[in-house]
Amino acid sequence: MLVLGIESASDQCGCALAATGGVIAEARLALPRRHAEALAPQMRFVCEQAGVALGDVDVVAVDCGPGLFTGLRAGLATAKATAAALGIGVVPVGSLEALADGAAAVAQPGETVLSVLDARRGEVFWAWYRLAAEPTSRLVQLSAPQVGPPADLLPALTSPGDQPSGRTIVVGDGALRYADQLEAGNVVLADPELRFPSPAAVALLGRERALTGGTVAPEQVDALYLRSPDAKPQP
């Protein structure tokens, strides 16, 4: 099964192709407000790099949010139009889960992963995960995605309560932007290379779900915004 992953929830946008052996091609562009014009060329690029045609794609996986309003709209529109044109299904993947997936390379089994994306207006999107014990080493979601000021995260970081003991690996551009507000005992800020969800993670997570029946029709995919857009129509 060949899966095209599309990621556009943050200042980065990108595409990746995943097959049986893993990711076979990936393209990223960390340039704000260029998502709509960049995605189509990126799709062509990854297909050329992989030596396949777009028509060979079996499933489209897309980042459904939460994230920046304009970027999400561009990515979802591209994914749904592509899937509809090819007559194939779509797998929605959460941005915070895709972001946390990258932390699996630096976290230890049993450790907590906190995904934090910059939501603008002094707020962040976040969700908690735990890296399951070996041999699975899979992410377990501990909370639903939320939005609010970075200060809302401090109680859980300083007094985790139900969160697993040990280190908390914090990833995302929101964590980097508000690093001074998130410093606590066992909190470890991941490297800047993990500041955005990766198209590769979207493609791999999408492929995994597609193999277990997680594909839906393009028109059934909706964005998870968590809050209203900045621009609103006048009455």
Coordinates of C-alpha atoms in Angstrom, one line a residue:
M1 CA 0.0 0.0 0.0
L2 CA 1.4 3.4 -1.1
V3 CA 0.3 6.3 1.1
L4 CA 0.7 10.0 0.4
G5 CA 1.0 12.0 3.6
I6 CA 0.2 15.8 3.7
E7 CA 1.1 18.0 6.6
S8 CA 0.1 21.7 6.8
A9 CA -1.0 22.5 10.4
S10 CA 2.0 24.7 11.3
D11 CA 4.3 27.2 9.6
Q12 CA 5.7 24.1 7.8
C13 CA 4.0 22.2 5.0
G14 CA 5.1 19.1 3.3
C15 CA 4.4 15.8 1.7
A16 CA 5.7 12.2 2.1
L17 CA 5.2 8.8 0.6
A18 CA 5.2 5.7 2.7
A19 CA 5.1 2.1 1.6
T20 CA 5.9 -1.3 3.1
G21 CA 9.5 -0.5 3.8
G22 CA 8.8 2.9 5.4
V23 CA 9.1 6.4 4.1
I24 CA 10.5 6.5 0.5
A25 CA 10.4 10.3 -0.2
E26 CA 9.7 13.4 1.8
A27 CA 9.6 17.2 1.1
R28 CA 9.2 20.0 3.6
L29 CA 9.0 23.8 3.4
A30 CA 9.1 25.9 6.6
L31 CA 7.9 29.1 5.1
P32 CA 4.7 30.6 6.5
R33 CA 1.6 31.4 4.3
R34 CA 3.0 29.4 1.3
H35 CA 1.1 26.2 1.9
A36 CA -1.5 26.4 -0.9
E37 CA 1.1 27.1 -3.6
A38 CA 3.7 24.7 -2.2
L39 CA 1.8 21.5 -1.8
A40 CA 1.1 20.6 -5.4
P41 CA 4.8 21.0 -6.4
Q42 CA 5.8 19.0 -3.3
M43 CA 3.5 16.2 -4.3
R44 CA 5.1 16.1 -7.8
F45 CA 8.5 16.2 -6.3
V46 CA 8.0 13.2 -3.9
C47 CA 6.5 11.1 -6.7
E48 CA 9.4 11.9 -8.9
Q49 CA 11.9 11.0 -6.1
A50 CA 10.1 7.7 -5.4
G51 CA 9.8 6.9 -9.1
V52 CA 6.0 6.5 -8.9
A53 CA 3.0 8.3 -10.4
L54 CA 0.4 10.1 -8.4
G55 CA -2.1 7.7 -9.7
D56 CA -0.2 4.9 -7.9
V57 CA -1.1 6.3 -4.5
D58 CA -3.6 4.0 -2.7
V59 CA -4.5 6.3 0.3
V60 CA -4.1 10.0 1.2
A61 CA -3.3 10.7 4.9
V62 CA -3.7 14.3 6.0
D63 CA -3.0 16.3 9.1
C64 CA -6.4 17.3 10.4
G65 CA -5.3 19.6 13.2
P66 CA -5.4 21.3 15.5
G67 CA -3.3 24.0 13.9
L68 CA -3.2 27.2 12.0
F69 CA -6.5 27.9 10.3
T70 CA -5.2 28.8 6.8
G71 CA -2.6 26.1 6.7
L72 CA -5.1 23.4 7.7
R73 CA -7.6 24.5 5.1
A74 CA -4.9 24.3 2.3
G75 CA -3.8 20.9 3.4
L76 CA -7.3 19.4 3.8
A77 CA -8.5 20.9 0.5
T78 CA -5.5 19.4 -1.3
A79 CA -5.9 16.0 0.3
K80 CA -9.6 15.8 -0.3
A81 CA -9.3 17.0 -3.9
T82 CA -6.5 14.5 -4.6
A83 CA -8.3 11.6 -3.1
A84 CA -11.6 12.4 -4.9
A85 CA -9.8 12.7 -8.2
L86 CA -8.1 9.4 -7.7
G87 CA -11.1 7.7 -6.3
I88 CA -9.4 6.7 -3.1
G89 CA -9.9 7.2 0.6
V90 CA -8.4 9.5 3.2
V91 CA -7.0 8.9 6.7
P92 CA -7.1 11.9 9.1
V93 CA -4.1 12.1 11.5
G94 CA -3.9 14.5 14.4
S95 CA -1.1 17.1 14.3
L96 CA -0.2 16.7 17.9
E97 CA 0.0 12.9 17.5
A98 CA 2.2 13.3 14.5
L99 CA 4.4 15.7 16.4
A100 CA 4.7 13.3 19.4
D101 CA 5.6 10.5 17.0
G102 CA 8.8 12.2 16.3
A103 CA 9.7 12.3 20.0
A104 CA 9.6 8.5 20.1
A105 CA 13.2 8.6 18.8
V106 CA 14.4 10.5 21.9
A107 CA 12.0 9.3 24.6
Q108 CA 12.4 6.2 26.7
P109 CA 9.6 3.6 27.2
G110 CA 7.2 4.8 30.0
E111 CA 8.2 8.5 29.6
T112 CA 5.6 11.2 28.9
V113 CA 5.6 13.2 25.7
L114 CA 3.9 16.6 25.6
S115 CA 3.2 18.0 22.1
V116 CA 2.9 21.9 22.1
L117 CA 2.1 23.8 18.9
D118 CA 2.0 27.6 18.7
A119 CA -1.6 28.7 18.3
R120 CA -0.8 32.4 18.1
R121 CA -2.6 35.0 20.2
G122 CA -0.5 34.0 23.2
E123 CA -1.9 30.4 23.2
V124 CA -0.8 26.9 22.4
F125 CA -2.4 23.7 21.3
W126 CA -1.3 20.7 23.4
A127 CA -1.9 17.0 24.2
W128 CA -0.2 14.5 26.4
Y129 CA 1.1 11.1 25.3
R130 CA 3.2 8.2 26.8
L131 CA 5.6 6.0 25.1
A132 CA 4.4 2.5 25.8
A133 CA 6.8 -0.1 27.2
E134 CA 8.9 -2.2 24.9
P135 CA 8.6 -4.2 22.7
T136 CA 5.7 -2.1 21.2
S137 CA 7.2 1.4 21.9
R138 CA 3.9 2.9 20.7
L139 CA 2.4 6.2 21.7
V140 CA -0.6 6.1 24.1
Q141 CA -2.7 9.2 24.1
L142 CA -3.3 10.5 27.7
S143 CA -5.4 13.6 26.9
A144 CA -7.5 15.1 24.2
P145 CA -6.1 18.1 22.2
Q146 CA -6.6 21.4 24.0
V147 CA -5.9 25.1 23.5
G148 CA -5.0 27.8 26.0
P149 CA -2.2 29.9 27.4
P150 CA 1.1 28.2 28.2
A151 CA 0.6 28.8 31.9
D152 CA -2.2 26.2 31.8
L153 CA 0.4 23.5 31.4
L154 CA 2.5 24.4 34.5
P155 CA 0.3 22.5 37.1
A156 CA 0.7 19.3 35.2
L157 CA 4.4 19.8 34.5
T158 CA 5.2 20.6 38.2
S159 CA 2.7 18.1 39.7
P160 CA 2.0 15.5 37.1
G161 CA -0.7 13.7 39.2
D162 CA -1.9 10.9 36.9
Q163 CA 0.9 11.4 34.4
P164 CA 3.7 8.8 34.5
S165 CA 6.7 9.5 36.7
G166 CA 10.1 10.3 35.1
R167 CA 11.0 12.8 32.4
T168 CA 8.6 14.7 30.2
I169 CA 9.8 15.2 26.7
V170 CA 8.3 18.4 25.3
V171 CA 8.2 18.9 21.5
G172 CA 6.8 21.6 19.2
D173 CA 7.3 25.2 18.1
G174 CA 5.0 26.3 20.9
A175 CA 7.4 24.7 23.5
L176 CA 10.3 26.5 21.9
R177 CA 8.5 29.8 21.8
Y178 CA 7.4 29.6 25.5
A179 CA 10.4 27.6 26.8
D180 CA 10.9 30.1 29.7
Q181 CA 7.3 29.4 30.9
L182 CA 7.6 25.6 30.6
E183 CA 10.8 24.9 32.5
A184 CA 10.1 22.5 35.4
G185 CA 11.8 19.7 37.3
N186 CA 12.1 16.8 34.8
V187 CA 11.0 18.6 31.7
V188 CA 13.3 18.2 28.7
L189 CA 12.8 20.4 25.6
A190 CA 13.4 18.4 22.4
D191 CA 15.7 19.7 19.7
P192 CA 14.4 22.4 17.3
E193 CA 14.2 19.8 14.5
L194 CA 11.1 18.4 16.2
R195 CA 9.3 21.7 16.3
F196 CA 6.8 20.8 13.6
P197 CA 4.8 17.6 12.8
S198 CA 6.6 15.7 10.0
P199 CA 4.9 14.7 6.7
A200 CA 6.7 11.3 7.2
A201 CA 4.9 10.8 10.5
V202 CA 1.5 11.6 8.9
A203 CA 2.2 9.2 6.1
L204 CA 3.3 6.4 8.4
L205 CA 0.5 6.8 10.9
G206 CA -1.9 7.0 8.0
R207 CA -0.6 3.9 6.5
E208 CA -0.9 2.0 9.8
R209 CA -4.5 3.0 10.2
A210 CA -5.4 2.4 6.6
L211 CA -4.2 -1.2 7.0
T212 CA -6.7 -1.6 9.8
G213 CA -9.7 -0.1 8.1
G214 CA -9.2 3.6 9.2
T215 CA -9.9 5.0 5.7
V216 CA -12.9 7.3 5.1
A217 CA -14.4 9.1 2.1
P218 CA -12.9 12.5 1.4
E219 CA -16.1 14.4 2.2
Q220 CA -16.1 12.9 5.7
V221 CA -12.8 14.5 6.8
D222 CA -13.1 17.6 8.9
A223 CA -10.5 19.9 10.5
L224 CA -10.1 20.1 14.3
Y225 CA -9.8 23.8 14.9
L226 CA -10.5 24.0 18.7
R227 CA -11.3 27.7 18.4
S228 CA -12.9 30.2 15.9
P229 CA -10.7 31.7 13.1
D230 CA -9.3 35.2 13.5
A231 CA -11.2 36.5 10.5
K232 CA -15.0 36.4 10.8
P233 CA -17.7 37.4 8.2
Q234 CA -19.5 40.7 8.9
P235 CA -23.2 40.4 9.7

